[in-house]
Short mmCIF file of the C-alpha atoms (twelve columns), coordinates in Angstrom:
data_MODEL
# 
_entry.id   MODEL 
# 
loop_
_atom_site.group_PDB 
_atom_site.id 
_atom_site.type_symbol 
_atom_site.label_atom_id 
_atom_site.label_alt_id 
_atom_site.label_comp_id 
_atom_site.label_asym_id 
_atom_site.label_seq_id 
_atom_site.Cartn_x 
_atom_site.Cartn_y 
_atom_site.Cartn_z 
_atom_site.pdbx_PDB_model_num 
ATOM 1   C CA . MET A 1   19.951  -13.245 8.658   1 
ATOM 2   C CA . LEU A 2   17.114  -13.191 6.120   1 
ATOM 3   C CA . ASP A 3   15.054  -15.584 8.249   1 
ATOM 4   C CA . ARG A 4   15.529  -13.270 11.212  1 
ATOM 5   C CA . ARG A 5   14.362  -10.259 9.201   1 
ATOM 6   C CA . ILE A 6   11.322  -12.166 7.986   1 
ATOM 7   C CA . ALA A 7   10.444  -13.177 11.538  1 
ATOM 8   C CA . ARG A 8   10.830  -9.567  12.710  1 
ATOM 9   C CA . THR A 9   8.492   -8.448  9.948   1 
ATOM 10  C CA . PHE A 10  5.744   -10.845 11.042  1 
ATOM 11  C CA . VAL A 11  6.180   -9.602  14.622  1 
ATOM 12  C CA . GLU A 12  6.060   -5.995  13.436  1 
ATOM 13  C CA . LEU A 13  2.873   -6.560  11.463  1 
ATOM 14  C CA . ALA A 14  1.221   -8.254  14.420  1 
ATOM 15  C CA . GLY A 15  2.417   -5.479  16.728  1 
ATOM 16  C CA . THR A 16  0.755   -2.860  14.563  1 
ATOM 17  C CA . LEU A 17  -2.614  -4.341  15.466  1 
ATOM 18  C CA . VAL A 18  -1.824  -4.709  19.156  1 
ATOM 19  C CA . LEU A 19  -0.800  -1.059  19.472  1 
ATOM 20  C CA . GLY A 20  -3.925  0.206   17.734  1 
ATOM 21  C CA . PHE A 21  -5.284  -0.473  14.296  1 
ATOM 22  C CA . ASP A 22  -4.338  2.250   11.818  1 
ATOM 23  C CA . ALA A 23  -5.163  0.515   8.551   1 
ATOM 24  C CA . ILE A 24  -3.206  2.870   6.303   1 
ATOM 25  C CA . ASP A 25  -0.032  2.696   8.385   1 
ATOM 26  C CA . PHE A 26  -0.364  -1.080  8.769   1 
ATOM 27  C CA . LEU A 27  -0.652  -1.670  5.024   1 
ATOM 28  C CA . HIS A 28  2.044   0.853   4.132   1 
ATOM 29  C CA . THR A 29  4.420   -0.930  6.520   1 
ATOM 30  C CA . LEU A 30  3.588   -4.135  4.680   1 
ATOM 31  C CA . THR A 31  4.542   -2.629  1.299   1 
ATOM 32  C CA . GLU A 32  7.867   -1.390  2.673   1 
ATOM 33  C CA . ARG A 33  8.809   -4.709  4.225   1 
ATOM 34  C CA . CYS A 34  7.811   -6.644  1.108   1 
ATOM 35  C CA . ALA A 35  10.002  -4.396  -1.045  1 
ATOM 36  C CA . GLU A 36  12.941  -4.976  1.317   1 
ATOM 37  C CA . LEU A 37  12.601  -8.719  1.797   1 
ATOM 38  C CA . LEU A 38  11.376  -9.870  -1.604  1 
ATOM 39  C CA . GLU A 39  13.995  -7.935  -3.574  1 
ATOM 40  C CA . VAL A 40  11.436  -6.225  -5.777  1 
ATOM 41  C CA . ASP A 41  11.514  -2.566  -6.723  1 
ATOM 42  C CA . ALA A 42  8.055   -1.531  -5.580  1 
ATOM 43  C CA . VAL A 43  4.935   -2.880  -3.912  1 
ATOM 44  C CA . GLY A 44  1.327   -1.724  -3.922  1 
ATOM 45  C CA . ILE A 45  -1.868  -2.791  -2.173  1 
ATOM 46  C CA . LEU A 46  -5.409  -2.481  -3.496  1 
ATOM 47  C CA . LEU A 47  -8.290  -2.973  -1.062  1 
ATOM 48  C CA . ALA A 48  -12.017 -3.359  -1.734  1 
ATOM 49  C CA . ASP A 49  -14.573 -1.003  -0.209  1 
ATOM 50  C CA . GLN A 50  -18.025 -2.061  1.018   1 
ATOM 51  C CA . ARG A 51  -19.342 -2.100  -2.546  1 
ATOM 52  C CA . GLY A 52  -16.536 -4.364  -3.728  1 
ATOM 53  C CA . ALA A 53  -14.802 -1.576  -5.670  1 
ATOM 54  C CA . LEU A 54  -11.008 -1.466  -5.439  1 
ATOM 55  C CA . SER A 55  -9.065  1.508   -4.126  1 
ATOM 56  C CA . LEU A 56  -5.370  2.123   -3.638  1 
ATOM 57  C CA . VAL A 57  -4.477  2.090   0.055   1 
ATOM 58  C CA . ALA A 58  -0.666  1.804   0.064   1 
ATOM 59  C CA . ALA A 59  2.357   1.914   -2.229  1 
ATOM 60  C CA . SER A 60  6.059   1.781   -1.452  1 
ATOM 61  C CA . THR A 61  7.033   4.295   -4.172  1 
ATOM 62  C CA . GLU A 62  5.442   7.150   -6.048  1 
ATOM 63  C CA . GLN A 63  5.876   5.257   -9.324  1 
ATOM 64  C CA . ALA A 64  3.942   2.280   -7.967  1 
ATOM 65  C CA . ARG A 65  1.236   4.598   -6.676  1 
ATOM 66  C CA . MET A 66  0.814   6.198   -10.085 1 
ATOM 67  C CA . LEU A 67  0.660   2.817   -11.831 1 
ATOM 68  C CA . GLU A 68  -1.890  1.424   -9.378  1 
ATOM 69  C CA . LEU A 69  -4.063  4.503   -9.854  1 
ATOM 70  C CA . PHE A 70  -3.799  4.071   -13.617 1 
ATOM 71  C CA . GLN A 71  -5.036  0.486   -13.327 1 
ATOM 72  C CA . LEU A 72  -8.047  1.580   -11.311 1 
ATOM 73  C CA . GLN A 73  -8.881  4.439   -13.641 1 
ATOM 74  C CA . ASP A 74  -8.426  2.384   -16.799 1 
ATOM 75  C CA . GLU A 75  -9.891  -0.815  -15.312 1 
ATOM 76  C CA . GLU A 76  -7.106  -2.905  -16.821 1 
ATOM 77  C CA . GLY A 77  -4.112  -4.661  -15.348 1 
ATOM 78  C CA . PRO A 78  -2.760  -7.729  -13.537 1 
ATOM 79  C CA . CYS A 79  -3.693  -6.491  -10.069 1 
ATOM 80  C CA . LEU A 80  -7.341  -6.141  -11.063 1 
ATOM 81  C CA . ASP A 81  -7.276  -9.589  -12.654 1 
ATOM 82  C CA . CYS A 82  -5.809  -11.005 -9.450  1 
ATOM 83  C CA . PHE A 83  -8.615  -9.498  -7.366  1 
ATOM 84  C CA . ARG A 84  -11.335 -10.616 -9.751  1 
ATOM 85  C CA . THR A 85  -10.138 -14.216 -9.998  1 
ATOM 86  C CA . GLY A 86  -8.680  -14.635 -6.520  1 
ATOM 87  C CA . ARG A 87  -5.583  -16.186 -8.078  1 
ATOM 88  C CA . PRO A 88  -1.975  -15.022 -8.537  1 
ATOM 89  C CA . VAL A 89  -1.238  -13.210 -11.790 1 
ATOM 90  C CA . ALA A 90  2.270   -12.774 -13.192 1 
ATOM 91  C CA . CYS A 91  4.112   -11.412 -16.174 1 
ATOM 92  C CA . ASP A 92  7.901   -11.788 -16.220 1 
ATOM 93  C CA . ASP A 93  8.362   -9.387  -19.141 1 
ATOM 94  C CA . LEU A 94  5.615   -6.933  -20.064 1 
ATOM 95  C CA . ALA A 95  7.373   -6.129  -23.331 1 
ATOM 96  C CA . GLN A 96  6.923   -9.736  -24.459 1 
ATOM 97  C CA . GLU A 97  3.161   -9.705  -23.832 1 
ATOM 98  C CA . PRO A 98  1.983   -6.212  -24.841 1 
ATOM 99  C CA . GLN A 99  -1.405  -7.536  -25.968 1 
ATOM 100 C CA . ARG A 100 -2.251  -8.907  -22.516 1 
ATOM 101 C CA . TRP A 101 -2.834  -5.474  -20.923 1 
ATOM 102 C CA . PRO A 102 -2.039  -2.971  -23.691 1 
ATOM 103 C CA . ARG A 103 -2.710  0.271   -21.832 1 
ATOM 104 C CA . PHE A 104 -1.332  -0.988  -18.528 1 
ATOM 105 C CA . THR A 105 1.856   -2.218  -20.175 1 
ATOM 106 C CA . LEU A 106 2.484   1.179   -21.735 1 
ATOM 107 C CA . ALA A 107 1.846   2.939   -18.408 1 
ATOM 108 C CA . ALA A 108 4.064   0.465   -16.523 1 
ATOM 109 C CA . ARG A 109 6.989   1.003   -18.869 1 
ATOM 110 C CA . GLU A 110 6.541   4.769   -18.606 1 
ATOM 111 C CA . GLN A 111 6.895   4.398   -14.828 1 
ATOM 112 C CA . GLY A 112 9.996   2.225   -15.313 1 
ATOM 113 C CA . PHE A 113 8.520   -1.223  -14.586 1 
ATOM 114 C CA . SER A 114 9.109   -4.311  -16.727 1 
ATOM 115 C CA . ALA A 115 7.620   -7.168  -14.692 1 
ATOM 116 C CA . VAL A 116 4.744   -7.671  -12.254 1 
ATOM 117 C CA . HIS A 117 3.423   -10.328 -9.922  1 
ATOM 118 C CA . ALA A 118 0.148   -9.953  -7.989  1 
ATOM 119 C CA . VAL A 119 -1.085  -12.201 -5.175  1 
ATOM 120 C CA . PRO A 120 -4.617  -12.145 -3.741  1 
ATOM 121 C CA . MET A 121 -5.559  -11.038 -0.257  1 
ATOM 122 C CA . ARG A 122 -8.116  -13.729 0.438   1 
ATOM 123 C CA . LEU A 123 -9.403  -16.111 3.052   1 
ATOM 124 C CA . ARG A 124 -11.200 -19.056 1.475   1 
ATOM 125 C CA . GLU A 125 -13.851 -17.471 -0.775  1 
ATOM 126 C CA . GLN A 126 -13.565 -13.965 0.631   1 
ATOM 127 C CA . ILE A 127 -11.268 -11.701 -1.404  1 
ATOM 128 C CA . ILE A 128 -10.565 -8.277  0.046   1 
ATOM 129 C CA . GLY A 129 -7.758  -7.020  -2.201  1 
ATOM 130 C CA . ALA A 130 -4.434  -7.711  -3.899  1 
ATOM 131 C CA . LEU A 131 -0.747  -7.349  -3.026  1 
ATOM 132 C CA . ASN A 132 1.252   -6.326  -6.079  1 
ATOM 133 C CA . LEU A 133 4.998   -6.653  -6.744  1 
ATOM 134 C CA . PHE A 134 6.771   -4.627  -9.436  1 
ATOM 135 C CA . ARG A 135 10.244  -5.017  -10.937 1 
ATOM 136 C CA . THR A 136 12.167  -2.544  -13.072 1 
ATOM 137 C CA . SER A 137 13.907  -5.309  -15.007 1 
ATOM 138 C CA . PRO A 138 12.404  -8.364  -16.717 1 
ATOM 139 C CA . GLY A 139 12.695  -11.696 -14.994 1 
ATOM 140 C CA . THR A 140 10.890  -14.274 -12.920 1 
ATOM 141 C CA . ILE A 141 10.358  -13.521 -9.259  1 
ATOM 142 C CA . PRO A 142 11.739  -16.537 -7.346  1 
ATOM 143 C CA . GLU A 143 9.122   -19.005 -6.171  1 
ATOM 144 C CA . ASP A 144 10.143  -18.670 -2.534  1 
ATOM 145 C CA . ALA A 145 9.729   -14.879 -2.780  1 
ATOM 146 C CA . VAL A 146 6.236   -15.320 -4.248  1 
ATOM 147 C CA . GLU A 147 5.346   -17.733 -1.456  1 
ATOM 148 C CA . LEU A 148 6.568   -15.234 1.126   1 
ATOM 149 C CA . ALA A 149 4.557   -12.473 -0.538  1 
ATOM 150 C CA . GLN A 150 1.470   -14.672 -0.322  1 
ATOM 151 C CA . SER A 151 2.207   -15.324 3.348   1 
ATOM 152 C CA . PHE A 152 2.409   -11.585 4.030   1 
ATOM 153 C CA . ALA A 153 -0.840  -11.076 2.109   1 
ATOM 154 C CA . ASN A 154 -2.447  -13.813 4.184   1 
ATOM 155 C CA . VAL A 155 -1.326  -12.201 7.426   1 
ATOM 156 C CA . ALA A 156 -2.735  -8.856  6.328   1 
ATOM 157 C CA . THR A 157 -6.002  -10.468 5.259   1 
ATOM 158 C CA . ILE A 158 -6.442  -12.396 8.495   1 
ATOM 159 C CA . SER A 159 -5.560  -9.316  10.539  1 
ATOM 160 C CA . ILE A 160 -8.150  -7.186  8.773   1 
ATOM 161 C CA . LEU A 161 -10.827 -9.870  8.933   1 
ATOM 162 C CA . GLN A 162 -10.065 -10.566 12.580  1 
ATOM 163 C CA . PHE A 163 -10.507 -6.896  13.315  1 
ATOM 164 C CA . ARG A 164 -13.853 -7.049  11.513  1 
ATOM 165 C CA . ALA A 165 -14.938 -9.935  13.712  1 
ATOM 166 C CA . LEU A 166 -14.353 -7.859  16.840  1 
ATOM 167 C CA . ARG A 167 -16.883 -5.265  15.767  1 
ATOM 168 C CA . HIS A 168 -20.410 -5.281  14.535  1 
ATOM 169 C CA . SER A 169 -20.356 -5.738  10.757  1 
ATOM 170 C CA . GLU A 170 -21.795 -2.298  10.108  1 
ATOM 171 C CA . MET A 171 -19.212 -0.608  12.339  1 
ATOM 172 C CA . VAL A 172 -16.365 -2.502  10.669  1 
ATOM 173 C CA . THR A 173 -17.559 -1.657  7.187   1 
ATOM 174 C CA . GLU A 174 -17.590 1.992   8.211   1 
ATOM 175 C CA . GLN A 175 -14.064 1.727   9.661   1 
ATOM 176 C CA . LEU A 176 -12.638 0.201   6.493   1 
ATOM 177 C CA . GLN A 177 -14.476 2.743   4.371   1 
ATOM 178 C CA . ASN A 178 -12.993 5.487   6.539   1 
ATOM 179 C CA . ALA A 179 -9.550  4.004   5.917   1 
ATOM 180 C CA . LEU A 180 -10.144 4.253   2.177   1 
ATOM 181 C CA . ASN A 181 -11.595 7.756   2.484   1 
ATOM 182 C CA . SER A 182 -8.656  8.877   4.606   1 
ATOM 183 C CA . ARG A 183 -6.412  8.131   1.646   1 
ATOM 184 C CA . VAL A 184 -7.943  11.129  -0.132  1 
ATOM 185 C CA . VAL A 185 -7.269  13.370  2.878   1 
ATOM 186 C CA . ILE A 186 -3.682  12.114  3.096   1 
ATOM 187 C CA . GLU A 187 -3.073  12.833  -0.597  1 
ATOM 188 C CA . GLN A 188 -4.356  16.398  -0.138  1 
ATOM 189 C CA . ALA A 189 -2.115  16.934  2.871   1 
ATOM 190 C CA . LYS A 190 0.893   15.569  0.975   1 
ATOM 191 C CA . GLY A 191 0.232   18.122  -1.747  1 
ATOM 192 C CA . ILE A 192 0.097   20.960  0.785   1 
ATOM 193 C CA . LEU A 193 3.379   19.928  2.407   1 
ATOM 194 C CA . THR A 194 5.031   19.422  -0.960  1 
ATOM 195 C CA . GLU A 195 4.168   22.959  -2.003  1 
ATOM 196 C CA . ARG A 196 4.756   24.608  1.382   1 
ATOM 197 C CA . LEU A 197 8.100   22.957  2.182   1 
ATOM 198 C CA . GLN A 198 9.348   22.479  -1.396  1 
ATOM 199 C CA . ILE A 199 9.913   18.762  -0.871  1 
ATOM 200 C CA . ASP A 200 8.862   15.738  -2.900  1 
ATOM 201 C CA . VAL A 201 5.751   13.659  -2.302  1 
ATOM 202 C CA . ALA A 202 7.585   10.779  -0.621  1 
ATOM 203 C CA . ASP A 203 9.227   13.132  1.897   1 
ATOM 204 C CA . ALA A 204 5.892   14.793  2.622   1 
ATOM 205 C CA . PHE A 205 4.340   11.423  3.438   1 
ATOM 206 C CA . SER A 206 7.341   10.465  5.569   1 
ATOM 207 C CA . LEU A 207 7.048   13.683  7.572   1 
ATOM 208 C CA . MET A 208 3.393   13.115  8.367   1 
ATOM 209 C CA . ARG A 209 3.882   9.464   9.158   1 
ATOM 210 C CA . THR A 210 6.776   10.139  11.544  1 
ATOM 211 C CA . TYR A 211 4.857   12.965  13.201  1 
ATOM 212 C CA . ALA A 212 1.796   10.733  13.664  1 
ATOM 213 C CA . ARG A 213 3.840   7.972   15.270  1 
ATOM 214 C CA . ASN A 214 5.831   10.312  17.515  1 
ATOM 215 C CA . ASN A 215 2.645   11.993  18.739  1 
ATOM 216 C CA . ASN A 216 0.533   8.826   18.962  1 
ATOM 217 C CA . GLN A 217 -1.980  10.063  16.393  1 
ATOM 218 C CA . LEU A 218 -3.659  8.481   13.408  1 
ATOM 219 C CA . LEU A 219 -2.090  9.391   10.095  1 
ATOM 220 C CA . SER A 220 -5.451  10.596  8.779   1 
ATOM 221 C CA . ASP A 221 -5.891  12.918  11.780  1 
ATOM 222 C CA . VAL A 222 -2.503  14.522  11.149  1 
ATOM 223 C CA . ALA A 223 -3.413  14.939  7.479   1 
ATOM 224 C CA . GLU A 224 -6.646  16.709  8.430   1 
ATOM 225 C CA . GLN A 225 -4.699  19.039  10.729  1 
ATOM 226 C CA . VAL A 226 -2.283  19.857  7.906   1 
ATOM 227 C CA . ILE A 227 -5.177  20.677  5.568   1 
ATOM 228 C CA . ALA A 228 -6.807  22.846  8.235   1 
ATOM 229 C CA . ARG A 229 -3.475  24.598  8.969   1 
ATOM 230 C CA . SER A 230 -4.018  23.659  12.607  1 
ATOM 231 C CA . PRO A 231 -1.647  25.199  15.189  1 
ATOM 232 C CA . GLN A 232 -1.150  21.653  16.490  1 
ATOM 233 C CA . VAL A 233 1.026   20.853  13.480  1 
ATOM 234 C CA . ALA A 234 2.727   24.231  13.162  1 
ATOM 235 C CA . GLY A 235 6.092   22.602  13.846  1 
ATOM 236 C CA . LEU A 236 5.502   20.048  11.115  1 
ATOM 237 C CA . MET A 237 4.605   22.763  8.614   1 
ATOM 238 C CA . ARG A 238 7.959   24.422  9.278   1 
ATOM 239 C CA . THR A 239 9.977   21.214  9.159   1 
ATOM 240 C CA . SER A 240 12.803  21.035  6.661   1 
ATOM 241 C CA . LYS A 241 13.360  18.138  4.316   1 
ATOM 242 C CA . PRO A 242 13.604  14.927  6.390   1 
ATOM 243 C CA . ARG A 243 16.705  12.873  6.556   1 
ATOM 244 C CA . PRO A 244 16.735  9.541   4.734   1 
ATOM 245 C CA . HIS A 245 14.874  6.943   6.780   1 
ATOM 246 C CA . GLU A 246 15.393  3.217   7.030   1 
# 
């Protein structure tokens, strides 16, 4: 059963590219599937922009999103180390190694996390980001789960780099930068929906994502329409709290 779910996930990730490359949706799908299949509590993805600076592009939970943002702001943490070295970084119990990343460890425990494992998104010498696994309880992530996480990271890396190869380098750099920039627009739209509909941030994101898929639109385009109060998304702005999704 697990093997079948893993195979379906690889097919799903490949299908995302075939149907049209929406980088944010593609990477967010990856975080969700990793959380399900690797039996970790949260997953985040950091991706480098054209200057080599990391940005948060996807997180499976709000707690992971906050912790990833803290790492970027404070420039300290295992996910940054993973990106800088191009090698996996792990800590089975943050409480046992508080001196390793003092500020990160405090922030992680405040968000409810006790262990972390980061794997690089790299192809040979080219490193484009990091895939980060978080656990709420101390303990070693099984080796086969880490290997699967690395496989997912490799698929994502190859997919992104393959997409780059199909376009002129300048055009691709602009597309990836737009994906990172769209994250800001999406966060603003989530805030608007959260306030307007009195729902939490995760539900706001789910509403926009479902609406984008159902209407064959990019997530960033829907977010811009929400910010602009466009009549095109009037129905979305009146939507009640979504039902739990799979």
